[in-house]
PDB file of C-alpha atoms and ligand atoms in Angstrom:
ATOM      1  CA  MET A   1       6.391  89.342 -50.551  1.00 90.00           C
ATOM      2  CA  SER A   2       6.627  85.640 -49.765  1.00 95.00           C
ATOM      3  CA  LEU A   3       8.344  84.318 -46.661  1.00 96.00           C
ATOM      4  CA  GLU A   4      11.131  83.093 -48.935  1.00 97.00           C
ATOM      5  CA  GLN A   5      11.675  86.570 -50.402  1.00 97.00           C
ATOM      6  CA  HIS A   6      11.746  88.046 -46.920  1.00 98.00           C
ATOM      7  CA  TYR A   7      14.502  85.617 -45.931  1.00 98.00           C
ATOM      8  CA  THR A   8      16.533  86.646 -48.992  1.00 98.00           C
ATOM      9  CA  ALA A   9      16.189  90.269 -47.854  1.00 98.00           C
ATOM     10  CA  ILE A  10      17.173  89.378 -44.282  1.00 98.00           C
ATOM     11  CA  LEU A  11      20.319  87.545 -45.448  1.00 98.00           C
ATOM     12  CA  GLY A  12      21.287  90.565 -47.575  1.00 97.00           C
ATOM     13  CA  GLN A  13      20.714  92.909 -44.643  1.00 98.00           C
ATOM     14  CA  LEU A  14      22.946  90.732 -42.479  1.00 97.00           C
ATOM     15  CA  GLY A  15      25.789  91.282 -44.941  1.00 98.00           C
ATOM     16  CA  GLU A  16      25.601  88.010 -46.833  1.00 98.00           C
ATOM     17  CA  ASP A  17      26.126  87.491 -50.524  1.00 97.00           C
ATOM     18  CA  VAL A  18      22.766  85.903 -51.235  1.00 96.00           C
ATOM     19  CA  SER A  19      23.931  84.595 -54.610  1.00 97.00           C
ATOM     20  CA  ARG A  20      26.728  82.395 -53.249  1.00 97.00           C
ATOM     21  CA  GLU A  21      26.255  78.693 -53.774  1.00 97.00           C
ATOM     22  CA  GLY A  22      25.715  77.633 -50.168  1.00 97.00           C
ATOM     23  CA  LEU A  23      22.857  80.073 -49.760  1.00 98.00           C
ATOM     24  CA  LEU A  24      21.013  79.472 -53.025  1.00 97.00           C
ATOM     25  CA  ASP A  25      18.209  77.436 -51.487  1.00 97.00           C
ATOM     26  CA  THR A  26      18.505  78.787 -47.973  1.00 98.00           C
ATOM     27  CA  PRO A  27      15.588  81.256 -48.123  1.00 98.00           C
ATOM     28  CA  LYS A  28      13.317  78.490 -49.371  1.00 98.00           C
ATOM     29  CA  ARG A  29      14.533  76.049 -46.709  1.00 98.00           C
ATOM     30  CA  ALA A  30      14.344  78.644 -43.942  1.00 98.00           C
ATOM     31  CA  ALA A  31      10.785  79.550 -44.915  1.00 98.00           C
ATOM     32  CA  LYS A  32       9.795  75.888 -44.855  1.00 98.00           C
ATOM     33  CA  ALA A  33      11.495  75.310 -41.515  1.00 98.00           C
ATOM     34  CA  MET A  34       9.820  78.341 -39.957  1.00 97.00           C
ATOM     35  CA  GLN A  35       6.426  77.220 -41.202  1.00 97.00           C
ATOM     36  CA  TYR A  36       7.065  73.813 -39.661  1.00 97.00           C
ATOM     37  CA  LEU A  37       8.143  75.337 -36.334  1.00 97.00           C
ATOM     38  CA  CYS A  38       4.973  77.444 -36.299  1.00 98.00           C
ATOM     39  CA  ARG A  39       2.575  74.802 -37.560  1.00 97.00           C
ATOM     40  CA  GLY A  40       0.567  74.977 -34.351  1.00 98.00           C
ATOM     41  CA  TYR A  41      -1.223  78.011 -35.803  1.00 98.00           C
ATOM     42  CA  GLN A  42      -2.875  75.712 -38.339  1.00 97.00           C
ATOM     43  CA  GLN A  43      -4.074  73.220 -35.716  1.00 97.00           C
ATOM     44  CA  THR A  44      -7.126  73.222 -33.479  1.00 97.00           C
ATOM     45  CA  LEU A  45      -7.792  71.399 -30.227  1.00 96.00           C
ATOM     46  CA  ASP A  46     -10.589  69.398 -31.877  1.00 94.00           C
ATOM     47  CA  GLU A  47      -8.340  68.149 -34.668  1.00 95.00           C
ATOM     48  CA  VAL A  48      -5.492  67.303 -32.353  1.00 95.00           C
ATOM     49  CA  THR A  49      -7.573  65.332 -29.853  1.00 93.00           C
ATOM     50  CA  ASN A  50      -9.666  63.771 -32.610  1.00 88.00           C
ATOM     51  CA  GLY A  51     -12.327  62.402 -30.270  1.00 87.00           C
ATOM     52  CA  ALA A  52      -9.855  60.262 -28.288  1.00 88.00           C
ATOM     53  CA  LEU A  53     -11.757  60.697 -25.045  1.00 90.00           C
ATOM     54  CA  PHE A  54     -12.773  57.582 -23.127  1.00 92.00           C
ATOM     55  CA  SER A  55     -15.099  56.928 -20.207  1.00 91.00           C
ATOM     56  CA  SER A  56     -13.307  55.843 -17.064  1.00 90.00           C
ATOM     57  CA  ASP A  57     -14.052  55.316 -13.374  1.00 88.00           C
ATOM     58  CA  ASN A  58     -10.493  56.174 -12.547  1.00 85.00           C
ATOM     59  CA  SER A  59     -10.328  59.188 -10.290  1.00 86.00           C
ATOM     60  CA  GLU A  60      -6.603  58.874  -9.584  1.00 93.00           C
ATOM     61  CA  MET A  61      -4.079  61.245 -11.028  1.00 96.00           C
ATOM     62  CA  VAL A  62      -3.024  60.630 -14.629  1.00 96.00           C
ATOM     63  CA  LEU A  63       0.520  61.859 -15.208  1.00 97.00           C
ATOM     64  CA  VAL A  64       2.440  62.128 -18.472  1.00 97.00           C
ATOM     65  CA  LYS A  65       6.060  62.956 -17.710  1.00 96.00           C
ATOM     66  CA  ASN A  66       8.992  64.185 -19.770  1.00 97.00           C
ATOM     67  CA  ILE A  67       7.155  65.278 -22.883  1.00 98.00           C
ATOM     68  CA  GLU A  68       9.810  66.733 -25.179  1.00 97.00           C
ATOM     69  CA  LEU A  69       9.113  70.304 -26.024  1.00 97.00           C
ATOM     70  CA  TYR A  70      10.503  72.553 -28.754  1.00 98.00           C
ATOM     71  CA  SER A  71       9.239  76.086 -29.061  1.00 98.00           C
ATOM     72  CA  LEU A  72      10.259  79.559 -30.204  1.00 98.00           C
ATOM     73  CA  CYS A  73      10.301  82.540 -27.882  1.00 97.00           C
ATOM     74  CA  GLU A  74       8.078  85.324 -29.085  1.00 97.00           C
ATOM     75  CA  HIS A  75      10.609  88.003 -28.153  1.00 95.00           C
ATOM     76  CA  HIS A  76      13.603  86.824 -30.183  1.00 95.00           C
ATOM     77  CA  LEU A  77      12.298  83.999 -32.392  1.00 97.00           C
ATOM     78  CA  LEU A  78      14.952  81.795 -30.826  1.00 96.00           C
ATOM     79  CA  PRO A  79      14.296  78.248 -29.630  1.00 97.00           C
ATOM     80  CA  PHE A  80      13.547  77.159 -26.129  1.00 97.00           C
ATOM     81  CA  ILE A  81      13.821  73.466 -25.499  1.00 97.00           C
ATOM     82  CA  GLY A  82      12.768  71.358 -22.585  1.00 97.00           C
ATOM     83  CA  LYS A  83      10.296  68.993 -21.035  1.00 98.00           C
ATOM     84  CA  ALA A  84       6.698  69.244 -19.955  1.00 98.00           C
ATOM     85  CA  HIS A  85       5.021  67.234 -17.222  1.00 98.00           C
ATOM     86  CA  VAL A  86       1.245  67.167 -17.416  1.00 98.00           C
ATOM     87  CA  ALA A  87      -1.162  65.672 -14.884  1.00 98.00           C
ATOM     88  CA  TYR A  88      -4.903  65.691 -14.428  1.00 97.00           C
ATOM     89  CA  ILE A  89      -7.544  64.201 -12.145  1.00 97.00           C
ATOM     90  CA  PRO A  90     -10.206  62.619 -14.371  1.00 97.00           C
ATOM     91  CA  ASN A  91     -13.849  63.402 -13.896  1.00 96.00           C
ATOM     92  CA  GLY A  92     -15.316  60.411 -15.753  1.00 95.00           C
ATOM     93  CA  LYS A  93     -13.224  60.833 -18.881  1.00 94.00           C
ATOM     94  CA  VAL A  94      -9.629  60.148 -19.820  1.00 95.00           C
ATOM     95  CA  LEU A  95      -7.719  61.342 -22.842  1.00 95.00           C
ATOM     96  CA  GLY A  96      -5.687  59.067 -25.130  1.00 91.00           C
ATOM     97  CA  LEU A  97      -2.089  59.240 -23.894  1.00 87.00           C
ATOM     98  CA  SER A  98      -0.522  60.445 -27.121  1.00 93.00           C
ATOM     99  CA  LYS A  99      -3.064  63.254 -27.254  1.00 96.00           C
ATOM    100  CA  VAL A 100      -1.560  64.932 -24.207  1.00 97.00           C
ATOM    101  CA  ALA A 101       1.740  65.153 -26.071  1.00 97.00           C
ATOM    102  CA  ARG A 102      -0.019  66.417 -29.176  1.00 97.00           C
ATOM    103  CA  ILE A 103      -1.710  69.192 -27.204  1.00 98.00           C
ATOM    104  CA  VAL A 104       1.686  70.225 -25.801  1.00 98.00           C
ATOM    105  CA  ASP A 105       3.067  70.245 -29.336  1.00 98.00           C
ATOM    106  CA  MET A 106       0.219  72.265 -30.806  1.00 98.00           C
ATOM    107  CA  PHE A 107       0.849  75.140 -28.393  1.00 98.00           C
ATOM    108  CA  ALA A 108       4.648  74.772 -28.437  1.00 98.00           C
ATOM    109  CA  ARG A 109       4.679  75.141 -32.215  1.00 98.00           C
ATOM    110  CA  ARG A 110       3.640  78.758 -31.978  1.00 98.00           C
ATOM    111  CA  LEU A 111       5.559  81.828 -30.820  1.00 98.00           C
ATOM    112  CA  GLN A 112       5.473  81.649 -27.054  1.00 98.00           C
ATOM    113  CA  ILE A 113       6.667  82.663 -23.684  1.00 97.00           C
ATOM    114  CA  GLN A 114       7.000  79.728 -21.325  1.00 97.00           C
ATOM    115  CA  GLU A 115       4.458  81.048 -18.799  1.00 97.00           C
ATOM    116  CA  ASN A 116       1.691  81.362 -21.391  1.00 98.00           C
ATOM    117  CA  LEU A 117       2.569  78.022 -22.946  1.00 98.00           C
ATOM    118  CA  SER A 118       2.135  76.304 -19.565  1.00 98.00           C
ATOM    119  CA  ARG A 119      -1.221  77.968 -18.994  1.00 98.00           C
ATOM    120  CA  GLN A 120      -2.552  77.260 -22.485  1.00 98.00           C
ATOM    121  CA  ILE A 121      -1.705  73.557 -22.141  1.00 98.00           C
ATOM    122  CA  ALA A 122      -3.355  73.335 -18.713  1.00 98.00           C
ATOM    123  CA  GLU A 123      -6.519  75.114 -19.834  1.00 98.00           C
ATOM    124  CA  ALA A 124      -6.783  72.983 -22.970  1.00 98.00           C
ATOM    125  CA  ILE A 125      -6.524  69.744 -20.944  1.00 97.00           C
ATOM    126  CA  GLU A 126      -9.148  71.075 -18.553  1.00 97.00           C
ATOM    127  CA  GLN A 127     -11.438  72.074 -21.417  1.00 96.00           C
ATOM    128  CA  VAL A 128     -11.129  68.775 -23.283  1.00 96.00           C
ATOM    129  CA  THR A 129     -11.405  66.376 -20.335  1.00 95.00           C
ATOM    130  CA  GLY A 130     -13.491  68.362 -17.833  1.00 96.00           C
ATOM    131  CA  ALA A 131     -10.864  67.247 -15.305  1.00 97.00           C
ATOM    132  CA  LEU A 132     -11.210  68.014 -11.586  1.00 97.00           C
ATOM    133  CA  GLY A 133      -7.703  69.424 -11.664  1.00 98.00           C
ATOM    134  CA  VAL A 134      -4.812  69.943 -14.059  1.00 98.00           C
ATOM    135  CA  ALA A 135      -1.123  70.537 -13.364  1.00 98.00           C
ATOM    136  CA  VAL A 136       1.553  71.509 -15.855  1.00 98.00           C
ATOM    137  CA  VAL A 137       5.248  71.983 -15.136  1.00 98.00           C
ATOM    138  CA  ILE A 138       7.642  73.000 -17.887  1.00 98.00           C
ATOM    139  CA  GLU A 139      11.408  73.108 -17.514  1.00 97.00           C
ATOM    140  CA  ALA A 140      13.240  74.611 -20.470  1.00 97.00           C
ATOM    141  CA  GLN A 141      16.461  76.201 -21.618  1.00 96.00           C
ATOM    142  CA  HIS A 142      16.201  79.354 -23.656  1.00 94.00           C
ATOM    143  CA  MET A 143      18.596  80.019 -26.508  1.00 94.00           C
ATOM    144  CA  CYS A 144      17.921  83.744 -26.155  1.00 92.00           C
ATOM    145  CA  MET A 145      19.597  83.524 -22.739  1.00 90.00           C
ATOM    146  CA  MET A 146      22.299  81.047 -23.728  1.00 90.00           C
ATOM    147  CA  MET A 147      23.432  82.428 -27.094  1.00 88.00           C
ATOM    148  CA  ARG A 148      22.935  86.136 -26.527  1.00 84.00           C
ATOM    149  CA  GLY A 149      22.213  88.657 -23.761  1.00 77.00           C
ATOM    150  CA  VAL A 150      23.384  87.342 -20.432  1.00 72.00           C
ATOM    151  CA  GLU A 151      24.847  84.147 -21.999  1.00 68.00           C
ATOM    152  CA  LYS A 152      23.947  81.976 -19.051  1.00 70.00           C
ATOM    153  CA  GLN A 153      24.647  78.528 -20.419  1.00 71.00           C
ATOM    154  CA  ASN A 154      23.240  76.368 -17.673  1.00 73.00           C
ATOM    155  CA  SER A 155      20.218  78.210 -16.447  1.00 81.00           C
ATOM    156  CA  SER A 156      16.866  76.627 -16.998  1.00 89.00           C
ATOM    157  CA  MET A 157      13.494  78.130 -16.366  1.00 93.00           C
ATOM    158  CA  VAL A 158      10.705  76.319 -14.547  1.00 96.00           C
ATOM    159  CA  THR A 159       7.083  77.361 -14.808  1.00 97.00           C
ATOM    160  CA  SER A 160       4.024  75.725 -13.341  1.00 97.00           C
ATOM    161  CA  VAL A 161       0.285  76.100 -13.567  1.00 98.00           C
ATOM    162  CA  MET A 162      -2.107  74.419 -11.126  1.00 98.00           C
ATOM    163  CA  LEU A 163      -5.842  74.316 -11.716  1.00 98.00           C
ATOM    164  CA  GLY A 164      -8.705  72.905  -9.621  1.00 98.00           C
ATOM    165  CA  GLU A 165      -7.660  70.136  -7.188  1.00 97.00           C
ATOM    166  CA  PHE A 166      -3.979  70.814  -7.762  1.00 98.00           C
ATOM    167  CA  ARG A 167      -4.435  74.426  -6.739  1.00 97.00           C
ATOM    168  CA  ASP A 168      -6.854  73.809  -3.867  1.00 97.00           C
ATOM    169  CA  ASN A 169      -5.473  70.631  -2.328  1.00 96.00           C
ATOM    170  CA  PRO A 170      -1.870  70.819  -1.056  1.00 97.00           C
ATOM    171  CA  SER A 171      -1.494  67.031  -0.770  1.00 96.00           C
ATOM    172  CA  THR A 172      -2.543  66.479  -4.403  1.00 96.00           C
ATOM    173  CA  ARG A 173      -0.124  69.182  -5.464  1.00 96.00           C
ATOM    174  CA  SER A 174       2.769  67.764  -3.462  1.00 96.00           C
ATOM    175  CA  GLU A 175       2.071  64.240  -4.736  1.00 96.00           C
ATOM    176  CA  PHE A 176       2.390  65.606  -8.276  1.00 97.00           C
ATOM    177  CA  LEU A 177       5.533  67.617  -7.525  1.00 96.00           C
ATOM    178  CA  ASN A 178       7.168  64.602  -5.878  1.00 96.00           C
ATOM    179  CA  LEU A 179       6.394  62.459  -8.926  1.00 95.00           C
ATOM    180  CA  VAL A 180       7.963  64.896 -11.386  1.00 93.00           C
ATOM    181  CA  ARG A 181      10.968  65.807  -9.287  1.00 86.00           C
TER     182      ARG A 181
HETATM  183 ZN1   ZN B 201      13.647  85.255 -25.992  1.00 70.19          ZN
END
């Protein structure tokens, strides 16, 4: 069965009349939307970074703040939406700025839990740049908490992953945390 046919079945199971006018193209649209939201499965780190790695003597922290993030939780297939802050300490190489955002997007566009998403982003940045340290903080609101279950409308979840210098050196870590706060 195609994704589209599965959506028709789901709508029927939910009690809908799948032949009514408003729903005629819904299975097709829903299938397309879901494929878009999960397009990260079709991407690789190589493709996404596309060789945009440049030599640099800079050994100061590079920080990309407030990267918009849209993902789906792997437990309920409901969105979680927020911002990622990503920093690294270069070790001779820096990554094109837009590529940091594209790495975030590649992992966000898969089924996720926020903790794993944070770690995957950090490890990918480390792998691509060979950085001396990487820090990732994600702050997000989860529709599975807001629309169902405990229905906590204003709670947001914060996760962080610190690698290398950010883990080992408290002053580097606190510099980063002060910059994103
Ligand atoms: Zn969930």
